[in-house]
mmCIF file of C-alpha atoms in Angstrom:
data_model
loop_
_atom_site.group_PDB
_atom_site.id
_atom_site.type_symbol
_atom_site.label_atom_id
_atom_site.label_comp_id
_atom_site.label_asym_id
_atom_site.label_seq_id
_atom_site.Cartn_x
_atom_site.Cartn_y
_atom_site.Cartn_z
ATOM 1 C CA UNK N 1 25.682 85.688 -47.798
ATOM 2 C CA UNK N 2 24.388 87.908 -44.987
ATOM 3 C CA UNK N 3 21.319 85.785 -44.306
ATOM 4 C CA UNK N 4 23.440 82.653 -43.971
ATOM 5 C CA UNK N 5 25.518 84.295 -41.215
ATOM 6 C CA UNK N 6 22.618 85.376 -39.016
ATOM 7 C CA UNK N 7 22.110 83.638 -35.711
ATOM 8 C CA UNK N 8 18.476 82.816 -34.898
ATOM 9 C CA UNK N 9 16.949 84.881 -32.090
ATOM 10 C CA UNK N 10 20.044 87.094 -31.776
ATOM 11 C CA UNK N 11 20.358 90.716 -32.862
ATOM 12 C CA UNK N 12 22.547 91.557 -35.810
ATOM 13 C CA UNK N 13 26.122 92.451 -34.857
ATOM 14 C CA UNK N 14 27.757 95.323 -36.698
ATOM 15 C CA UNK N 15 31.530 95.030 -36.765
ATOM 16 C CA UNK N 16 33.392 98.338 -36.835
ATOM 17 C CA UNK N 17 36.989 98.642 -38.012
ATOM 18 C CA UNK N 18 38.286 101.357 -35.695
ATOM 19 C CA UNK N 19 37.238 102.374 -32.226
ATOM 20 C CA UNK N 20 37.363 106.170 -32.079
ATOM 21 C CA UNK N 21 34.660 108.795 -31.652
ATOM 22 C CA UNK N 22 32.903 108.012 -34.959
ATOM 23 C CA UNK N 23 32.762 104.320 -34.022
ATOM 24 C CA UNK N 24 31.350 105.335 -30.643
ATOM 25 C CA UNK N 25 28.574 107.309 -32.355
ATOM 26 C CA UNK N 26 27.871 104.339 -34.661
ATOM 27 C CA UNK N 27 27.665 102.065 -31.608
ATOM 28 C CA UNK N 28 25.300 104.404 -29.760
ATOM 29 C CA UNK N 29 22.879 104.412 -32.697
ATOM 30 C CA UNK N 30 23.224 100.656 -33.236
ATOM 31 C CA UNK N 31 22.343 99.985 -29.598
ATOM 32 C CA UNK N 32 19.301 102.264 -29.902
ATOM 33 C CA UNK N 33 18.203 100.091 -32.819
ATOM 34 C CA UNK N 34 18.630 96.892 -30.787
ATOM 35 C CA UNK N 35 21.784 95.786 -32.585
ATOM 36 C CA UNK N 36 25.073 94.522 -31.159
ATOM 37 C CA UNK N 37 28.491 95.989 -31.921
ATOM 38 C CA UNK N 38 31.969 94.477 -32.272
ATOM 39 C CA UNK N 39 35.010 96.772 -32.444
ATOM 40 C CA UNK N 40 38.520 96.003 -33.633
ATOM 41 C CA UNK N 41 41.200 98.574 -32.912
ATOM 42 C CA UNK N 42 44.906 98.744 -32.128
ATOM 43 C CA UNK N 43 44.519 99.003 -28.363
ATOM 44 C CA UNK N 44 41.902 98.102 -25.785
ATOM 45 C CA UNK N 45 39.524 100.590 -24.180
ATOM 46 C CA UNK N 46 39.005 102.774 -27.231
ATOM 47 C CA UNK N 47 35.937 105.057 -27.011
ATOM 48 C CA UNK N 48 33.785 102.506 -28.872
ATOM 49 C CA UNK N 49 35.570 99.498 -27.380
ATOM 50 C CA UNK N 50 34.525 100.543 -23.886
ATOM 51 C CA UNK N 51 30.892 100.253 -24.992
ATOM 52 C CA UNK N 52 30.971 96.596 -26.052
ATOM 53 C CA UNK N 53 31.922 93.191 -24.750
ATOM 54 C CA UNK N 54 33.217 92.482 -28.271
ATOM 55 C CA UNK N 55 36.360 94.636 -28.063
ATOM 56 C CA UNK N 56 39.215 93.216 -30.141
ATOM 57 C CA UNK N 57 42.069 95.459 -29.067
ATOM 58 C CA UNK N 58 44.882 93.457 -30.617
ATOM 59 C CA UNK N 59 44.003 95.082 -33.941
ATOM 60 C CA UNK N 60 43.304 93.908 -37.460
ATOM 61 C CA UNK N 61 46.987 93.117 -38.115
ATOM 62 C CA UNK N 62 46.706 90.255 -35.592
ATOM 63 C CA UNK N 63 45.279 87.227 -37.448
ATOM 64 C CA UNK N 64 43.714 85.718 -34.329
ATOM 65 C CA UNK N 65 41.994 88.973 -33.359
ATOM 66 C CA UNK N 66 40.825 89.541 -36.930
ATOM 67 C CA UNK N 67 39.359 86.035 -37.153
ATOM 68 C CA UNK N 68 37.565 86.468 -33.827
ATOM 69 C CA UNK N 69 36.221 89.857 -34.962
ATOM 70 C CA UNK N 70 34.953 88.335 -38.219
ATOM 71 C CA UNK N 71 33.276 85.494 -36.315
ATOM 72 C CA UNK N 72 31.582 87.965 -33.943
ATOM 73 C CA UNK N 73 30.309 90.229 -36.745
ATOM 74 C CA UNK N 74 27.438 89.745 -39.177
ATOM 75 C CA UNK N 75 28.276 92.797 -41.284
ATOM 76 C CA UNK N 76 31.305 95.118 -41.140
ATOM 77 C CA UNK N 77 31.846 98.830 -41.677
ATOM 78 C CA UNK N 78 34.793 101.201 -41.349
ATOM 79 C CA UNK N 79 35.321 104.035 -38.949
ATOM 80 C CA UNK N 80 38.282 105.392 -40.893
ATOM 81 C CA UNK N 81 40.030 105.065 -44.236
ATOM 82 C CA UNK N 82 43.343 103.750 -42.903
ATOM 83 C CA UNK N 83 42.572 100.033 -43.205
ATOM 84 C CA UNK N 84 44.774 98.046 -45.585
ATOM 85 C CA UNK N 85 42.722 96.906 -48.627
ATOM 86 C CA UNK N 86 44.072 93.377 -48.165
ATOM 87 C CA UNK N 87 42.453 93.276 -44.717
ATOM 88 C CA UNK N 88 39.148 94.366 -46.253
ATOM 89 C CA UNK N 89 39.473 91.649 -48.901
ATOM 90 C CA UNK N 90 40.068 89.056 -46.174
ATOM 91 C CA UNK N 91 36.977 90.188 -44.282
ATOM 92 C CA UNK N 92 34.882 90.263 -47.466
ATOM 93 C CA UNK N 93 35.621 86.563 -47.973
ATOM 94 C CA UNK N 94 33.483 85.916 -44.881
ATOM 95 C CA UNK N 95 31.237 88.928 -44.241
ATOM 96 C CA UNK N 96 29.749 91.809 -46.209
ATOM 97 C CA UNK N 97 31.728 95.047 -45.823
ATOM 98 C CA UNK N 98 30.088 98.447 -46.358
ATOM 99 C CA UNK N 99 31.409 100.427 -48.065
ATOM 100 C CA UNK N 100 33.318 97.794 -49.995
#
């Protein structure tokens, strides 16, 4: 599935559920590796959200924001454990989520 979602000549985009300090550290390392980052969080201008043009501040409870986040991401990870499992299942229908 992952290979079918990659865009030719574009770096991989890691989607992060959550935008706090851990997400910021993930983003810093991803950028060092030449990757892009998308962040979805309940609120704009989170620590990690300020680092990316792919800041989805309407949160994962908003279907439109979640769909845009999924479309922007090639693979998704979590910054925290407070994400509803149904949201993870929805994302996993379209993108790999680690940890699942």
